[in-house]
JSON list of C-alpha atoms in Angstrom, two decimals:
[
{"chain": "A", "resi": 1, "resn": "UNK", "atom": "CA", "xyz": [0.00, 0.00, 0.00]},
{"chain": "A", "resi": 2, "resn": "UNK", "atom": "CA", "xyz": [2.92, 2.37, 0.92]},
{"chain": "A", "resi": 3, "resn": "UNK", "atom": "CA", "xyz": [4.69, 1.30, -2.64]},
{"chain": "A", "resi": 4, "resn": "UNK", "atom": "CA", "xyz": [1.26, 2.44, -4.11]},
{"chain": "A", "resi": 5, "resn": "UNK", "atom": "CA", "xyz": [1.25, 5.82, -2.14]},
{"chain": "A", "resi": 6, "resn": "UNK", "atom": "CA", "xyz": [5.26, 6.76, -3.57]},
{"chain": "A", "resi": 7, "resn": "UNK", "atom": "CA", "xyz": [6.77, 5.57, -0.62]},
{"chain": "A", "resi": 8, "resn": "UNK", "atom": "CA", "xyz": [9.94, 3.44, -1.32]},
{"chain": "A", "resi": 9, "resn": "UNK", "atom": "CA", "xyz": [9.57, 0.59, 1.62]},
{"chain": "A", "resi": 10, "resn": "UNK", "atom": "CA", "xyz": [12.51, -0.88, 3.30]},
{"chain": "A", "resi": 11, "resn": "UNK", "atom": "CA", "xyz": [10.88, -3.68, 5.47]},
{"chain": "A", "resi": 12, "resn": "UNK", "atom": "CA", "xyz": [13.21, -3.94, 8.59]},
{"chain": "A", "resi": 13, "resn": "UNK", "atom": "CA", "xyz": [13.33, -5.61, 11.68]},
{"chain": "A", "resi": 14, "resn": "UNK", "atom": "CA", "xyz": [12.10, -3.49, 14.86]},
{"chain": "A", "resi": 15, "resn": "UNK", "atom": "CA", "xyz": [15.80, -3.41, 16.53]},
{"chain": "A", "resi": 16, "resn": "UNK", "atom": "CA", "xyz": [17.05, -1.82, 13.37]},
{"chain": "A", "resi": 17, "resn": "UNK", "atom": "CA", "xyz": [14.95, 1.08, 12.44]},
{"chain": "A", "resi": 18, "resn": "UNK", "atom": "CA", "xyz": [15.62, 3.62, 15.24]},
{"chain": "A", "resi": 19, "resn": "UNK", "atom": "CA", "xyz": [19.34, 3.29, 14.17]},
{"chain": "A", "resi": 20, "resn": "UNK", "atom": "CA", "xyz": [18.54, 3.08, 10.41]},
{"chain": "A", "resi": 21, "resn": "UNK", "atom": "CA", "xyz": [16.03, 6.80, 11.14]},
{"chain": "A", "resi": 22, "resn": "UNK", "atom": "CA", "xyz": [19.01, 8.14, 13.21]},
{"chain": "A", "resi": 23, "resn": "UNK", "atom": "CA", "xyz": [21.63, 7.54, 10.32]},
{"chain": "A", "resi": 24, "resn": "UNK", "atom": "CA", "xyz": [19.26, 8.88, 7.48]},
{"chain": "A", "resi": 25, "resn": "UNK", "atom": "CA", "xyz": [18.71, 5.63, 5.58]},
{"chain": "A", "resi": 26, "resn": "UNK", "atom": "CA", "xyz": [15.08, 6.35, 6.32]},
{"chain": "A", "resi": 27, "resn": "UNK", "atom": "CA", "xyz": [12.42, 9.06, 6.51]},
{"chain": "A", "resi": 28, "resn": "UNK", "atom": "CA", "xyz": [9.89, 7.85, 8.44]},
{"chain": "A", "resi": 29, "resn": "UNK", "atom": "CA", "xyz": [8.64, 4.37, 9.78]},
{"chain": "A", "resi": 30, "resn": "UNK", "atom": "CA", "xyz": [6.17, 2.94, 11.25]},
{"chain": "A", "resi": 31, "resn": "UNK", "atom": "CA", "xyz": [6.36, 0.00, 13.86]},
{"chain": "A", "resi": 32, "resn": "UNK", "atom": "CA", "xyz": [3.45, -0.57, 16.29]},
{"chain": "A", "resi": 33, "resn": "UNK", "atom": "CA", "xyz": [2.15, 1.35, 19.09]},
{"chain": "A", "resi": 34, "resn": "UNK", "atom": "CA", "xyz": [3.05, 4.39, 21.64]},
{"chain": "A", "resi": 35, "resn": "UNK", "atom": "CA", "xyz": [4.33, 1.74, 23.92]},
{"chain": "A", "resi": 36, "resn": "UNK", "atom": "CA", "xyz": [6.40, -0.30, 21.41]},
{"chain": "A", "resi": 37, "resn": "UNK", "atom": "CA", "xyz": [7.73, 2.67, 20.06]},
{"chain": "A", "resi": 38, "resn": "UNK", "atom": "CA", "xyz": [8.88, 4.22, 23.63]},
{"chain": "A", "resi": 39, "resn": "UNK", "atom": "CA", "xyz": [11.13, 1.32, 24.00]},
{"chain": "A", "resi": 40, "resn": "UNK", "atom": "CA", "xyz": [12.56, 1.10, 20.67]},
{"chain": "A", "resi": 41, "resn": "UNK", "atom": "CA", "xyz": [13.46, 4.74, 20.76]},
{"chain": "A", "resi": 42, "resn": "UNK", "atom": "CA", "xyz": [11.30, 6.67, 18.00]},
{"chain": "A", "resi": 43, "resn": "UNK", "atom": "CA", "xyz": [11.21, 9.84, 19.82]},
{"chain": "A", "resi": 44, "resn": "UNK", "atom": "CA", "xyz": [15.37, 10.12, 19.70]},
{"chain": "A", "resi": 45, "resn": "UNK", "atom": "CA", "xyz": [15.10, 10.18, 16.25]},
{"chain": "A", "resi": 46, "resn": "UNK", "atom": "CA", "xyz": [11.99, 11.81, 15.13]},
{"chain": "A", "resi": 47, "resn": "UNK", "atom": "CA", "xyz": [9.14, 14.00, 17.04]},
{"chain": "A", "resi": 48, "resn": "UNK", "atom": "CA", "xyz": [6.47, 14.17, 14.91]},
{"chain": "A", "resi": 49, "resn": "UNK", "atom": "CA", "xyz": [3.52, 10.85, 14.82]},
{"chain": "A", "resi": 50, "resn": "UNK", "atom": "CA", "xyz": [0.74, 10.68, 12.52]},
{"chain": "A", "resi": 51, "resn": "UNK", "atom": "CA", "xyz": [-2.02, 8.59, 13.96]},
{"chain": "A", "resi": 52, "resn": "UNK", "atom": "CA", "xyz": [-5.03, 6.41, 12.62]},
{"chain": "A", "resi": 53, "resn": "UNK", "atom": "CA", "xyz": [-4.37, 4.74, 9.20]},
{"chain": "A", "resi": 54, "resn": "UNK", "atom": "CA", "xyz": [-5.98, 1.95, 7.73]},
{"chain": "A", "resi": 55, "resn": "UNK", "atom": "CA", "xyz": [-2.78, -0.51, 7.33]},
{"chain": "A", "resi": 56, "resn": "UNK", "atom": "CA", "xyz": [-2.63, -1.34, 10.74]},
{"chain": "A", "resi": 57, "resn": "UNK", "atom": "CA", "xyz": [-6.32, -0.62, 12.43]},
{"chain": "A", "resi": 58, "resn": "UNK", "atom": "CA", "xyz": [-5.93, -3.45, 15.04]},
{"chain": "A", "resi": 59, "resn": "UNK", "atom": "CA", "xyz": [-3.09, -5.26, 16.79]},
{"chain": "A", "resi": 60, "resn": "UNK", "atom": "CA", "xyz": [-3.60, -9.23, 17.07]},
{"chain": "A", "resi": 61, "resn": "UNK", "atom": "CA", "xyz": [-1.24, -11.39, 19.52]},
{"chain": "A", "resi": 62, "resn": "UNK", "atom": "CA", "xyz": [0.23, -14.76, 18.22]},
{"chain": "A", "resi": 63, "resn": "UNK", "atom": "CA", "xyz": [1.97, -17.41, 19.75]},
{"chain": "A", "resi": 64, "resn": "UNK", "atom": "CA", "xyz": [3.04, -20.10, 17.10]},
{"chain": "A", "resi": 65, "resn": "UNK", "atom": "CA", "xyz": [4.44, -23.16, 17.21]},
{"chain": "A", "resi": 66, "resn": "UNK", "atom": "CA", "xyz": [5.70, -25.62, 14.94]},
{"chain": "A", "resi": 67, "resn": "UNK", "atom": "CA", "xyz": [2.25, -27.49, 13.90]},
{"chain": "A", "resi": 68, "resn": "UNK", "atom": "CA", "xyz": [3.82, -31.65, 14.43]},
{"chain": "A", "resi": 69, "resn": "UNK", "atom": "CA", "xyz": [5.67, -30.82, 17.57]},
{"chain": "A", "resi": 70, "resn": "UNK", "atom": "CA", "xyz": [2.33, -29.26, 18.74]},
{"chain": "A", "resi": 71, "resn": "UNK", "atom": "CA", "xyz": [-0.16, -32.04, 17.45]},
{"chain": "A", "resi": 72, "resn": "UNK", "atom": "CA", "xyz": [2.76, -34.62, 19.12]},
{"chain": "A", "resi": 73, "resn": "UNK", "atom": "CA", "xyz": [1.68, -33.56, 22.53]},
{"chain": "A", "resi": 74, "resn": "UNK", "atom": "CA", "xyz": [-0.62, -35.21, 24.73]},
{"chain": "A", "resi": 75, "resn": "UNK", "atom": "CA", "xyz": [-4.04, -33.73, 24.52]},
{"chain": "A", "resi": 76, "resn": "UNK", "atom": "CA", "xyz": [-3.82, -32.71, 28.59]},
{"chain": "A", "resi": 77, "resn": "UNK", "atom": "CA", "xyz": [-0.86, -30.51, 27.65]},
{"chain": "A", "resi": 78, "resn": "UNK", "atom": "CA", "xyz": [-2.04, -29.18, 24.07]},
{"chain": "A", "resi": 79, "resn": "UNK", "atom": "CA", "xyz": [-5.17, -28.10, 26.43]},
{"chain": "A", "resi": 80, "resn": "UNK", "atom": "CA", "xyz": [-2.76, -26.60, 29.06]},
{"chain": "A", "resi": 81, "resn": "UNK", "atom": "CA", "xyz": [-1.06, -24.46, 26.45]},
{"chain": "A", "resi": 82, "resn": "UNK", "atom": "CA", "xyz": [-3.97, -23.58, 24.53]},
{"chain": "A", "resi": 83, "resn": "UNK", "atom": "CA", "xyz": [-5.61, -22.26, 27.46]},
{"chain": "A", "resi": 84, "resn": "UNK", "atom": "CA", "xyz": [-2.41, -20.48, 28.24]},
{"chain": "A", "resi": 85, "resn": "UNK", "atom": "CA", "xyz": [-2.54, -19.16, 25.25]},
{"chain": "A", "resi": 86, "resn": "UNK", "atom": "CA", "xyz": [-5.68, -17.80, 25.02]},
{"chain": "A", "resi": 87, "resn": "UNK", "atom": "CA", "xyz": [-5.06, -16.05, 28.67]},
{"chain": "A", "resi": 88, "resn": "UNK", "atom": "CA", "xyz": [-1.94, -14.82, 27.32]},
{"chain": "A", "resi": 89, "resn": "UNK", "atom": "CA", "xyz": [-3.92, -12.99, 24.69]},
{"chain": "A", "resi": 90, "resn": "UNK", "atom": "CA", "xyz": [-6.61, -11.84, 26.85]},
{"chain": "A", "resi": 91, "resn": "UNK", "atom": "CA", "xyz": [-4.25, -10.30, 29.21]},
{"chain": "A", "resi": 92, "resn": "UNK", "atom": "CA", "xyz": [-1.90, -8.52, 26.33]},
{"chain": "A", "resi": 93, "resn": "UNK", "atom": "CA", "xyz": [-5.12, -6.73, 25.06]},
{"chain": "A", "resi": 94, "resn": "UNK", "atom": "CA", "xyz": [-6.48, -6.06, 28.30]},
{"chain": "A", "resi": 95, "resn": "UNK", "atom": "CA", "xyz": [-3.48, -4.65, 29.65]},
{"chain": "A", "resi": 96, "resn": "UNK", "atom": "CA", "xyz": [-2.57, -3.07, 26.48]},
{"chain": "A", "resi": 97, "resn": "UNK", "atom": "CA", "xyz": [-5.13, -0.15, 27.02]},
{"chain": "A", "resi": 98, "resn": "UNK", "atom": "CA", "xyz": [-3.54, 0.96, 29.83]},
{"chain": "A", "resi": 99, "resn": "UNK", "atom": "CA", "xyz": [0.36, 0.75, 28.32]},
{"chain": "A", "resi": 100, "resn": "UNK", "atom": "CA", "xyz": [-0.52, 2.48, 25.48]},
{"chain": "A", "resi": 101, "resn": "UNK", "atom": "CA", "xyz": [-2.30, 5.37, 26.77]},
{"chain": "A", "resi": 102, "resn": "UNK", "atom": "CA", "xyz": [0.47, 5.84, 29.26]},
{"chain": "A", "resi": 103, "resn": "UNK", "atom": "CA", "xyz": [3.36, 5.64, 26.77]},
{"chain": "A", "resi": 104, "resn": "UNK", "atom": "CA", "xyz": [1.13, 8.22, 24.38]},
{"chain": "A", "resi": 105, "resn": "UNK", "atom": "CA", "xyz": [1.03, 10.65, 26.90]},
{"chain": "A", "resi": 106, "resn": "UNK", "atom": "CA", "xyz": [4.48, 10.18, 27.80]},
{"chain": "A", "resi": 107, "resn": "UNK", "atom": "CA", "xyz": [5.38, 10.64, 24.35]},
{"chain": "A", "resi": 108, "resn": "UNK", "atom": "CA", "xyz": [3.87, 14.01, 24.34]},
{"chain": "A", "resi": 109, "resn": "UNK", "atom": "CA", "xyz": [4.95, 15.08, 27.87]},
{"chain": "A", "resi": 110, "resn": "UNK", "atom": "CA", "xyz": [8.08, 13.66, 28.25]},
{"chain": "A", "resi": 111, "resn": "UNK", "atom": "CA", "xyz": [9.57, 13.19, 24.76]},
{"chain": "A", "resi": 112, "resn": "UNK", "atom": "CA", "xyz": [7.86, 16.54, 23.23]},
{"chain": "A", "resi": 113, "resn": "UNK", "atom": "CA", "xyz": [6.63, 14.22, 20.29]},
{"chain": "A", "resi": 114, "resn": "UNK", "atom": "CA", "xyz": [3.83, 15.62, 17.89]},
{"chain": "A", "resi": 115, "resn": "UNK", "atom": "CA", "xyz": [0.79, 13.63, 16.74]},
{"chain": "A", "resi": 116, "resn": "UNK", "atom": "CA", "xyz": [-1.37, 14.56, 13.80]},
{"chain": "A", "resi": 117, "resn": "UNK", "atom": "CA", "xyz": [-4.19, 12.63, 12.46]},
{"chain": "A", "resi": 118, "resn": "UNK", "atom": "CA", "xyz": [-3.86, 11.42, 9.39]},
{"chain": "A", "resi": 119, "resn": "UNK", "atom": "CA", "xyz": [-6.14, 13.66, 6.64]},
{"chain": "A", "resi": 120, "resn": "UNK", "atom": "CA", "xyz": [-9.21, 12.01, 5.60]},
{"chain": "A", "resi": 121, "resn": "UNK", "atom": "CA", "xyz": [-8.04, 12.15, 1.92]},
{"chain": "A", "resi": 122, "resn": "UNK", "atom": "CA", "xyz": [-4.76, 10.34, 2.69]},
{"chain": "A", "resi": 123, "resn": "UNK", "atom": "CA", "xyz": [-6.80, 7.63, 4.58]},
{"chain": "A", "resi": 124, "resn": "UNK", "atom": "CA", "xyz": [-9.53, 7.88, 1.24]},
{"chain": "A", "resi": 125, "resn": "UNK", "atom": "CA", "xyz": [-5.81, 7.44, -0.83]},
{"chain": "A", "resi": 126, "resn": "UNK", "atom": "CA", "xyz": [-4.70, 4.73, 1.03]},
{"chain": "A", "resi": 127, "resn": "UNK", "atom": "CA", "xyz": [-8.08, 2.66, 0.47]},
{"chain": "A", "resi": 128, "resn": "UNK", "atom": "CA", "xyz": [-7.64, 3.59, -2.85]},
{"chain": "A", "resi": 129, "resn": "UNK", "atom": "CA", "xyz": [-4.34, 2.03, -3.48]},
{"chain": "A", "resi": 130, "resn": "UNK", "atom": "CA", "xyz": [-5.24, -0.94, -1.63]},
{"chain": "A", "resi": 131, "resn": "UNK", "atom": "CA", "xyz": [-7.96, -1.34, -4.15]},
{"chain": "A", "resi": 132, "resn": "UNK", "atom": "CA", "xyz": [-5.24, -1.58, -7.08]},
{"chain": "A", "resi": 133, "resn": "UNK", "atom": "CA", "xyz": [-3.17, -3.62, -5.42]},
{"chain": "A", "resi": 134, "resn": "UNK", "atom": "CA", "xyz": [-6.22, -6.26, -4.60]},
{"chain": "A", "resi": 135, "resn": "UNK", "atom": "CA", "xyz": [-6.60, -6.32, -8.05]},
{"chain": "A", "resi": 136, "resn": "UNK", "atom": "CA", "xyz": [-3.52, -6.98, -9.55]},
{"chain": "A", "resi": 137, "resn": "UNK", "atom": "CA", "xyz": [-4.06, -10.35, -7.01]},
{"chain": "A", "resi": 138, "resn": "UNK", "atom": "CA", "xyz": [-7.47, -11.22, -8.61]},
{"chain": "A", "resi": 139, "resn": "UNK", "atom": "CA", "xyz": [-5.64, -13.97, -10.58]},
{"chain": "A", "resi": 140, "resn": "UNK", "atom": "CA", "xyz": [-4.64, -15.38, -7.42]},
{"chain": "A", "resi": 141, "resn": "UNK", "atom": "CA", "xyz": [-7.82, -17.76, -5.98]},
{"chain": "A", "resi": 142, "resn": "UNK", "atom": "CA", "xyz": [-6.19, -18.48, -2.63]},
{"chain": "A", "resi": 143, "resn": "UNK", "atom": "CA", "xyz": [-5.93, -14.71, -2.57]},
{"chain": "A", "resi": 144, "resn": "UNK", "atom": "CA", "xyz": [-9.62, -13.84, -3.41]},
{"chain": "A", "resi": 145, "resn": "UNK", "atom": "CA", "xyz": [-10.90, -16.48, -1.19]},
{"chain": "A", "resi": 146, "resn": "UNK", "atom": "CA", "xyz": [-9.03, -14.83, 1.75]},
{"chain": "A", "resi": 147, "resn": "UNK", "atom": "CA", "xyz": [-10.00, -11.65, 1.10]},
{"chain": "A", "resi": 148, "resn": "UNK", "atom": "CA", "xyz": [-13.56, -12.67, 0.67]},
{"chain": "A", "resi": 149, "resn": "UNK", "atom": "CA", "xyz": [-13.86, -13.82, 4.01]},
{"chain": "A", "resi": 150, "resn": "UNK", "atom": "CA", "xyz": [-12.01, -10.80, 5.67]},
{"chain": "A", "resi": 151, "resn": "UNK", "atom": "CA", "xyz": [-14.53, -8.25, 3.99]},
{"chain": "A", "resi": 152, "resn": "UNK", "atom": "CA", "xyz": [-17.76, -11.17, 4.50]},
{"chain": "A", "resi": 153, "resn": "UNK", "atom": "CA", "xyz": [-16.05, -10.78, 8.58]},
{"chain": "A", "resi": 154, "resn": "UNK", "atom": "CA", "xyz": [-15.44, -6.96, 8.14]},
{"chain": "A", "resi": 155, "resn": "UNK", "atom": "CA", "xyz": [-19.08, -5.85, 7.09]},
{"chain": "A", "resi": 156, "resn": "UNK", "atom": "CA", "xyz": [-20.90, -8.26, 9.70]},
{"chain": "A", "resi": 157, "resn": "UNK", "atom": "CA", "xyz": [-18.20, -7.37, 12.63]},
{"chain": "A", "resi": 158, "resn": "UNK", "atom": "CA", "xyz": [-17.71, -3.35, 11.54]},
{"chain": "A", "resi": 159, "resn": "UNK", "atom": "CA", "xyz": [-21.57, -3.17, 10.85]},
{"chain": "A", "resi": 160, "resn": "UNK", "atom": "CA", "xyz": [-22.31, -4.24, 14.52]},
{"chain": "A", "resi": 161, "resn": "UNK", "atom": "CA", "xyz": [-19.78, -2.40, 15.95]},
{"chain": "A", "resi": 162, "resn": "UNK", "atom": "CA", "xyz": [-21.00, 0.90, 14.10]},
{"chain": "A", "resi": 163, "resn": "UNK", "atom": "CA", "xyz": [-24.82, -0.06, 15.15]},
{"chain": "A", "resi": 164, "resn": "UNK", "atom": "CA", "xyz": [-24.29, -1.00, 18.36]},
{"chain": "A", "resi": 165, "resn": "UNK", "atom": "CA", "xyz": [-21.11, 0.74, 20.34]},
{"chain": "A", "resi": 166, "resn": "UNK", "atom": "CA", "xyz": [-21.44, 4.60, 20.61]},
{"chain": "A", "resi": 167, "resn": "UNK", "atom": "CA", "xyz": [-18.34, 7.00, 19.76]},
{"chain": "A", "resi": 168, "resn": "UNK", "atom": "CA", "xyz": [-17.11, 8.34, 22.71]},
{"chain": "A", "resi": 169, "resn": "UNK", "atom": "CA", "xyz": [-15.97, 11.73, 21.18]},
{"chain": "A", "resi": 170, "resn": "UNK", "atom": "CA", "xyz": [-19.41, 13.35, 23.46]},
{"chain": "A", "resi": 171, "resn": "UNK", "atom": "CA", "xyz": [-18.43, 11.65, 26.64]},
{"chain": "A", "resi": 172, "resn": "UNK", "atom": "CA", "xyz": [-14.98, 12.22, 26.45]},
{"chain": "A", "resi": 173, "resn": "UNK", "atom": "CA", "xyz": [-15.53, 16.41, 25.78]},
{"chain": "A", "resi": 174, "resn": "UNK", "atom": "CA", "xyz": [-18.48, 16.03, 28.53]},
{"chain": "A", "resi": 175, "resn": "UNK", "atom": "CA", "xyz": [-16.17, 15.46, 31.19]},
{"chain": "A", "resi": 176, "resn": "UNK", "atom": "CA", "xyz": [-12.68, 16.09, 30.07]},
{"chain": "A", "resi": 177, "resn": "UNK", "atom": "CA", "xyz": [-12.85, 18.80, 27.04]},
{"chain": "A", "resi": 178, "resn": "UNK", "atom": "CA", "xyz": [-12.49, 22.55, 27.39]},
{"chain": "A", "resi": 179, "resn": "UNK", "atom": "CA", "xyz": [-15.34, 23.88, 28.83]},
{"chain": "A", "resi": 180, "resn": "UNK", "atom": "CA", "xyz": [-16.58, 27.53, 28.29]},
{"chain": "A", "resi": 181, "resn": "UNK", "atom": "CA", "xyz": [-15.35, 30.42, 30.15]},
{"chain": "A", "resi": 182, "resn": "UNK", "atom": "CA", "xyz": [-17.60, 31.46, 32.71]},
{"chain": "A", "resi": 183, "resn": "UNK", "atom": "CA", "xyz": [-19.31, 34.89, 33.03]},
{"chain": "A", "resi": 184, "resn": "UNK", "atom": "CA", "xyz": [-18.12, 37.69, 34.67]},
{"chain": "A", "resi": 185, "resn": "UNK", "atom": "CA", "xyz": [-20.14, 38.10, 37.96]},
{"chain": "A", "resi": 186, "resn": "UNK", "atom": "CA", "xyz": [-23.32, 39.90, 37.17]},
{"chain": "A", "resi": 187, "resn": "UNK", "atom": "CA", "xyz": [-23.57, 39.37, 33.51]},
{"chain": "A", "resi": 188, "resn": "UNK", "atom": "CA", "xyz": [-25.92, 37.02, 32.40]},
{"chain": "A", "resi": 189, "resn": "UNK", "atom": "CA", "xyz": [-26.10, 34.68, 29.05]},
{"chain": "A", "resi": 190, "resn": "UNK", "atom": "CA", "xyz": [-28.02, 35.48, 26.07]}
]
């Protein structure tokens, strides 16, 4: 998607981006999250974050193993470690909530980094591009099956979430926005 934007991508491994951004090799990256990025040291290198963007809307938490070592085991450990697993999971989004928002405001606060959302027509562009790439794939039937069931899964799942869980944008300026000045003593409203 980046390729199709006019970005030339260098994929690296996490360890070797800050350095790569600190030498020059690279403009700008992209890893993760506020937390991830704390303790790889993105805000040595560069202070400015742009936020939402459709390549990476959601984190997901693996834990792999190698598939005949794994169907090998007894089926009292395989239920051990898929339980394990699963509580792993649980607790890595659970907990990641409260990381995050931590390491964003620390970010700000403590590292004097600069976050912008990303422009509605960049997000519209990047939606776009994915588009074009899709279709140079459409040759590709393991590739259109996939993405058949991700967008079946993405209208049901985004559809309910849209329907059914309120933005929090009101709440959140209820109780925590700016709130008006208040009038001088003796004036009233109009």
């Amino acid at each position: 998607m980046f390729t199709g934007l006019g970005a030339a991508v260098n994929a690296l491994p996490g360890g070797e981006i800050v350095p790569a951004m600190d030498r020059g090799l690279l403009d700008a990256a992209e890893f993760n999250n506020a937390t991830s990025d704390r303790i790889l040291g993105f805000p040595d290198v560069s202070k400015v974050c742009m936020l939402q963007s459709y390549h990476q809307n959601a984190e997901q938490f693996e834990i792999m193993f190698n598939k005949a070592k794994f169907d090998a085991l007894p089926a009292r450990i395989k239920a051990i470690i898929e339980n394990a697993v699963e509580a792993a999971s649980q607790d890595m989004s659970w907990k990641a909530i409260d990381r995050y928002s931590k390491d964003y405001i620390e970010l700000q606060t403590k590292d004097k980094v600069r976050f912008y959302r990303t422009p509605d027509a960049i997000l519209q562009r990047q939606l776009e591009t994915y588009d074009a790439a899709a279709k140079k794939r459409a040759d590709n039937a393991m590739w259109v099956e996939i993405e058949k069931s991700q967008k079946a899964f993405a209208e049901r799942a985004v559809r309910w979430d849209l329907d059914t869980n309120v933005n929090r944008r009101m709440a959140y300026n209820h109780y925590f926005g700016k709130k008006p000045a208040a009038a001088p003593e003796g004036k009233k409203k109009a």
